Tab-separated table of C-alpha atoms and ligand atoms in Angstrom:
chain	number	residue	atom	x	y	z
H	25	MET	CA	-34.619	-18.490	14.169
H	26	ARG	CA	-35.466	-17.032	17.620
H	27	ILE	CA	-36.134	-13.207	17.699
H	28	ILE	CA	-35.761	-11.528	21.062
H	29	LYS	CA	-36.922	-7.885	21.204
H	30	ALA	CA	-35.165	-5.910	23.870
H	31	LYS	CA	-36.442	-2.607	25.283
H	32	ASP	CA	-33.344	-0.576	24.468
H	33	TYR	CA	-29.584	-0.851	24.078
H	34	VAL	CA	-28.962	-1.744	27.697
H	35	ASP	CA	-31.586	-4.339	27.790
H	36	MET	CA	-30.261	-5.772	24.466
H	37	SER	CA	-26.770	-5.880	25.924
H	38	ARG	CA	-28.019	-7.759	29.070
H	39	LYS	CA	-29.921	-10.260	27.027
H	40	ALA	CA	-27.034	-10.948	24.770
H	41	ALA	CA	-24.662	-11.240	27.659
H	42	ASN	CA	-27.078	-13.742	29.348
H	43	VAL	CA	-26.950	-15.968	26.149
H	44	ILE	CA	-23.063	-15.906	26.205
H	45	SER	CA	-22.891	-16.499	29.969
H	46	ALA	CA	-25.155	-19.510	29.732
H	47	GLN	CA	-22.955	-20.966	27.007
H	48	VAL	CA	-19.928	-20.531	29.279
H	49	ILE	CA	-21.776	-22.099	32.172
H	50	LEU	CA	-22.925	-24.984	30.157
H	51	LYS	CA	-19.339	-25.681	28.570
H	52	SER	CA	-16.559	-24.038	30.546
H	53	ASN	CA	-14.031	-24.416	27.678
H	54	ALA	CA	-16.429	-23.043	25.100
H	55	VAL	CA	-15.113	-21.583	21.811
H	56	LEU	CA	-16.627	-18.151	21.548
H	57	GLY	CA	-16.588	-16.342	18.275
H	58	LEU	CA	-16.355	-12.752	19.024
H	59	ALA	CA	-17.153	-9.476	17.306
H	60	THR	CA	-16.076	-5.836	17.497
H	61	GLY	CA	-17.951	-2.541	16.742
H	62	SER	CA	-20.029	-0.337	18.969
H	63	THR	CA	-23.098	-2.682	19.176
H	64	VAL	CA	-21.358	-5.405	21.255
H	65	LEU	CA	-19.532	-2.977	23.678
H	66	GLY	CA	-22.491	-3.129	26.162
H	67	THR	CA	-22.519	-6.922	25.974
H	68	TYR	CA	-18.812	-7.108	26.885
H	69	ASP	CA	-19.464	-4.500	29.783
H	70	GLN	CA	-22.251	-6.755	31.221
H	71	LEU	CA	-20.056	-9.858	31.036
H	72	VAL	CA	-17.251	-8.048	32.750
H	73	GLU	CA	-19.521	-6.991	35.412
H	74	TRP	CA	-20.812	-10.593	36.089
H	75	TYR	CA	-17.159	-11.698	36.094
H	76	GLN	CA	-16.266	-9.117	38.679
H	77	LYS	CA	-19.122	-10.332	40.839
H	78	GLY	CA	-17.831	-13.903	40.519
H	79	ASP	CA	-20.648	-15.219	38.405
H	80	ILE	CA	-18.687	-16.199	35.254
H	81	ASP	CA	-15.183	-17.902	34.922
H	82	PHE	CA	-13.496	-17.379	31.580
H	83	SER	CA	-10.249	-19.250	32.588
H	84	CYS	CA	-10.909	-22.172	30.166
H	85	VAL	CA	-12.742	-20.240	27.437
H	86	ARG	CA	-11.228	-20.098	24.027
H	87	THR	CA	-12.059	-17.179	21.602
H	88	VAL	CA	-11.645	-16.468	17.928
H	89	ASN	CA	-12.585	-13.161	16.521
H	90	LEU	CA	-14.182	-12.492	13.156
H	91	ASP	CA	-11.748	-10.068	11.558
H	92	GLU	CA	-8.912	-7.736	11.680
H	93	TYR	CA	-7.676	-4.768	9.642
H	94	ILE	CA	-4.735	-5.398	7.282
H	95	GLY	CA	-1.621	-3.238	8.132
H	96	LEU	CA	-2.414	-2.295	11.834
H	97	SER	CA	-0.151	-3.803	14.502
H	98	GLU	CA	-1.718	-5.327	17.618
H	99	GLN	CA	-0.684	-2.262	19.565
H	100	ALA	CA	-2.398	0.236	17.140
H	101	GLU	CA	-5.373	1.762	19.106
H	102	GLN	CA	-7.704	1.107	16.158
H	103	SER	CA	-6.762	-2.571	15.590
H	104	TYR	CA	-9.366	-5.081	16.617
H	105	ARG	CA	-6.863	-6.945	18.888
H	106	HIS	CA	-6.617	-3.640	20.804
H	107	TYR	CA	-10.247	-3.284	21.029
H	108	MET	CA	-10.581	-6.769	22.384
H	109	GLU	CA	-7.860	-6.367	25.005
H	110	VAL	CA	-9.096	-2.993	26.265
H	111	ASN	CA	-12.760	-3.801	26.255
H	112	PHE	CA	-12.770	-7.372	27.325
H	113	PHE	CA	-9.803	-9.466	27.592
H	114	HIS	CA	-7.851	-7.325	30.045
H	115	LYS	CA	-10.874	-7.119	32.378
H	116	ILE	CA	-11.595	-10.903	32.666
H	117	ASN	CA	-9.555	-13.969	33.541
H	118	ILE	CA	-9.160	-15.371	30.175
H	119	THR	CA	-5.737	-16.810	29.258
H	120	SER	CA	-4.166	-14.654	26.571
H	121	THR	CA	-2.969	-17.634	24.586
H	122	ASN	CA	-6.558	-18.742	24.342
H	123	THR	CA	-7.594	-15.515	22.442
H	124	HIS	CA	-7.268	-15.540	18.684
H	125	LEU	CA	-7.572	-12.895	15.885
H	126	PRO	CA	-6.478	-13.019	12.293
H	127	ASN	CA	-3.029	-11.317	12.117
H	128	GLY	CA	-3.365	-8.350	9.804
H	129	MET	CA	0.476	-7.887	9.778
H	130	ALA	CA	1.158	-11.316	8.381
H	131	THR	CA	3.581	-11.151	5.464
H	132	ASN	CA	1.835	-13.953	3.585
H	133	LEU	CA	-1.850	-13.057	3.950
H	134	ASP	CA	-3.035	-16.181	1.936
H	135	GLU	CA	-1.179	-18.418	4.305
H	136	GLU	CA	-2.572	-16.473	7.303
H	137	CYS	CA	-6.161	-17.017	6.049
H	138	LYS	CA	-5.465	-20.788	5.831
H	139	ARG	CA	-3.788	-20.812	9.269
H	140	TYR	CA	-6.863	-19.122	10.725
H	141	ASP	CA	-9.258	-21.689	9.304
H	142	ARG	CA	-7.128	-24.514	10.571
H	143	LEU	CA	-7.027	-23.010	13.919
H	144	ILE	CA	-10.793	-22.822	14.212
H	145	GLU	CA	-11.053	-26.420	13.183
H	146	SER	CA	-8.365	-27.474	15.655
H	147	LEU	CA	-10.406	-25.815	18.418
H	148	GLY	CA	-13.323	-28.118	17.476
H	149	GLY	CA	-15.289	-25.244	15.743
H	150	ILE	CA	-17.199	-22.427	17.310
H	151	ASP	CA	-19.799	-23.037	19.926
H	152	LEU	CA	-21.380	-19.591	19.797
H	153	GLN	CA	-20.651	-16.842	17.312
H	154	LEU	CA	-21.418	-13.347	18.370
H	155	LEU	CA	-22.239	-10.992	15.476
H	156	GLY	CA	-22.974	-7.345	14.833
H	157	LEU	CA	-24.481	-6.098	11.566
H	158	GLY	CA	-22.896	-3.573	9.275
H	159	HIS	CA	-25.080	-0.830	7.671
H	160	ASN	CA	-24.832	-2.563	4.289
H	161	GLY	CA	-25.717	-5.938	5.814
H	162	HIS	CA	-22.102	-7.083	6.214
H	163	ILE	CA	-21.247	-9.688	8.941
H	164	GLY	CA	-17.610	-9.762	10.168
H	165	PHE	CA	-16.142	-7.925	7.107
H	166	ASN	CA	-17.992	-9.994	4.465
H	167	GLU	CA	-19.129	-7.183	2.283
H	168	PRO	CA	-21.987	-7.211	-0.264
H	169	ASN	CA	-20.591	-9.328	-3.253
H	170	GLU	CA	-21.750	-11.316	-6.170
H	171	ALA	CA	-20.987	-14.612	-4.392
H	172	PHE	CA	-20.564	-15.789	-0.729
H	173	GLU	CA	-16.926	-16.142	0.166
H	174	LYS	CA	-16.662	-19.177	2.207
H	175	LEU	CA	-13.491	-19.321	4.105
H	176	THR	CA	-11.208	-16.632	5.868
H	177	HIS	CA	-10.121	-14.214	3.149
H	178	CYS	CA	-8.777	-10.823	2.450
H	179	VAL	CA	-11.332	-8.124	1.656
H	180	GLU	CA	-11.378	-4.829	0.061
H	181	LEU	CA	-13.634	-2.564	2.319
H	182	LYS	CA	-16.589	-0.880	0.712
H	183	GLU	CA	-16.694	2.854	0.728
H	184	SER	CA	-19.785	2.870	3.067
H	185	THR	CA	-17.855	0.623	5.610
H	186	ILE	CA	-14.922	2.901	5.572
H	187	GLN	CA	-17.225	5.938	6.096
H	188	ALA	CA	-18.927	4.066	9.071
H	189	ASN	CA	-15.696	3.196	10.612
H	190	THR	CA	-14.003	6.564	10.214
H	191	ARG	CA	-15.442	7.514	13.698
H	192	PHE	CA	-12.722	5.261	15.215
H	193	PHE	CA	-9.901	6.988	13.229
H	194	GLU	CA	-8.339	10.415	13.052
H	195	ASP	CA	-9.788	10.902	9.517
H	196	GLU	CA	-11.023	8.898	6.630
H	197	THR	CA	-7.653	8.423	5.019
H	198	SER	CA	-6.294	6.594	8.070
H	199	VAL	CA	-9.018	3.906	7.859
H	200	PRO	CA	-7.384	0.691	6.357
H	201	ARG	CA	-8.737	-0.218	2.990
H	202	ARG	CA	-8.332	-3.931	3.459
H	203	ALA	CA	-9.137	-6.465	6.264
H	204	LEU	CA	-9.079	-10.239	6.853
H	205	THR	CA	-12.306	-11.818	7.813
H	206	MET	CA	-13.705	-15.182	8.548
H	207	GLY	CA	-15.826	-16.315	5.674
H	208	ILE	CA	-19.459	-17.184	5.531
H	209	LYS	CA	-18.813	-20.872	5.775
H	210	SER	CA	-16.664	-20.329	8.909
H	211	ILE	CA	-19.402	-18.248	10.521
H	212	MET	CA	-22.228	-20.524	9.460
H	213	GLN	CA	-20.528	-23.567	10.770
H	214	ALA	CA	-20.725	-22.156	14.286
H	215	LYS	CA	-23.148	-24.485	16.385
H	216	ARG	CA	-25.085	-21.363	17.502
H	217	ILE	CA	-25.150	-17.709	16.378
H	218	LEU	CA	-26.124	-14.668	18.351
H	219	LEU	CA	-26.823	-11.615	16.233
H	220	CYS	CA	-27.086	-8.168	18.175
H	221	VAL	CA	-28.556	-5.133	16.457
H	222	SER	CA	-29.506	-1.805	17.965
H	223	GLY	CA	-30.867	1.593	16.723
H	224	VAL	CA	-33.327	2.900	14.172
H	225	GLN	CA	-30.523	3.213	11.509
H	226	LYS	CA	-30.191	-0.630	11.322
H	227	ALA	CA	-33.973	-1.284	11.178
H	228	SER	CA	-34.314	-1.546	7.396
H	229	VAL	CA	-31.139	-3.634	6.862
H	230	LEU	CA	-32.180	-5.930	9.723
H	231	GLN	CA	-35.474	-6.401	8.045
H	232	GLN	CA	-33.757	-7.352	4.651
H	233	VAL	CA	-31.354	-9.616	6.477
H	234	LEU	CA	-34.185	-11.552	8.372
H	235	THR	CA	-37.010	-11.496	5.800
H	236	GLY	CA	-35.474	-10.732	2.448
H	237	PRO	CA	-33.993	-12.966	-0.203
H	238	VAL	CA	-30.964	-14.881	0.791
H	239	THR	CA	-28.264	-13.097	-1.376
H	240	PRO	CA	-24.617	-12.245	-1.255
H	241	ALA	CA	-25.676	-8.650	-1.919
H	242	VAL	CA	-26.919	-8.668	1.679
H	243	PRO	CA	-24.446	-11.056	3.411
H	244	GLY	CA	-26.185	-11.224	6.666
H	245	SER	CA	-29.256	-12.749	4.885
H	246	ILE	CA	-27.289	-16.153	4.880
H	247	LEU	CA	-28.154	-16.302	8.525
H	248	GLN	CA	-31.711	-17.265	7.719
H	249	MET	CA	-30.294	-20.652	6.816
H	250	HIS	CA	-28.597	-21.251	10.050
H	251	PRO	CA	-30.429	-23.915	12.244
H	252	ASN	CA	-29.692	-22.120	15.586
H	253	LEU	CA	-29.739	-18.437	15.045
H	254	THR	CA	-30.846	-16.073	17.998
H	255	VAL	CA	-31.414	-12.480	17.149
H	256	VAL	CA	-31.309	-9.926	20.031
H	257	ALA	CA	-32.271	-6.414	18.958
H	258	ASP	CA	-33.917	-3.424	20.449
H	259	GLU	CA	-37.245	-2.082	19.651
H	260	GLU	CA	-35.769	0.618	17.395
H	261	ALA	CA	-34.101	-2.045	15.121
H	262	LEU	CA	-37.195	-4.215	15.323
H	263	SER	CA	-39.714	-1.493	14.768
H	264	TRP	CA	-41.030	-3.489	11.567
H	265	TYR	CA	-41.429	-6.754	13.559
H	266	GLN	CA	-44.696	-7.641	15.011
H	267	GLY	CA	-43.714	-10.853	16.964
P	310	GLP	C1	-17.388	-3.597	11.727
P	310	GLP	C2	-17.015	-5.061	12.141
P	310	GLP	C3	-18.281	-5.828	12.105
P	310	GLP	C4	-19.413	-5.135	12.948
P	310	GLP	C5	-19.770	-3.821	12.249
P	310	GLP	C6	-20.888	-3.211	12.888
P	310	GLP	O1	-17.445	-3.411	10.392
P	310	GLP	N1	-16.131	-5.602	11.330
P	310	GLP	O2	-17.958	-7.132	12.705
P	310	GLP	O3	-20.488	-6.063	13.013
P	310	GLP	O4	-18.584	-3.017	12.249
P	310	GLP	O5	-20.402	-2.217	13.805
P	310	GLP	P1	-21.215	-1.407	14.756
P	310	GLP	O6	-21.787	-2.236	15.886
P	310	GLP	O7	-20.282	-0.295	15.369
P	310	GLP	O8	-22.369	-0.705	14.032
């Protein structure tokens, strides 16, 4: 595991964008696993800036996102498809048919989960998976549980996650209670993982994830087992780390 301590959020975003940019330069048709949430917004902004300067070309890049709410259409402002379009895809030269998210409106959700796993496989797996970290240690929407769920699956969101994500909705009652998420195996099979964490409120959970026991009660702790994990976090989130 490589831990990179960034000065602040802007510095974290720039460093994370550098890792992604290097991946795309090394392999122009790389498969990027992408994440949503506030933490990675600055990373997307930085990549867009470099694209506008002509420094990165996304024309052959393929993307698979971690998760999507169940019951929100692609057009719904709070859907992760909408987040990705507005914050990233519309601003770069990616081919829209090369961008993939689970379909939270699918009538057969079990079939949709299987389709998504087959899709990742057909793309040759994920070269670089970008991850944020939930306040309860979740990655994607893999919530604390008694066992690690391996493949893409349907998940009931925890109350703490619903609370944390209410800020994107009108009120708590409008937050979907269920989501589709890549499983732990799908994430862990990525050739490389980039975990981004920012802020003092994530310091303790980040410490548990990186130094605590590997347990499904803290889903992100499985990342300790990944052979090629890079953590880019700011000083606030890494206040406990002496390296
Ligand atoms: C959501 C997403 C996760 C993300 C997490 C953290 O729950 N499903 O993929 O990592 O939020 O979000 P934030 O970066 O806003 O704290």
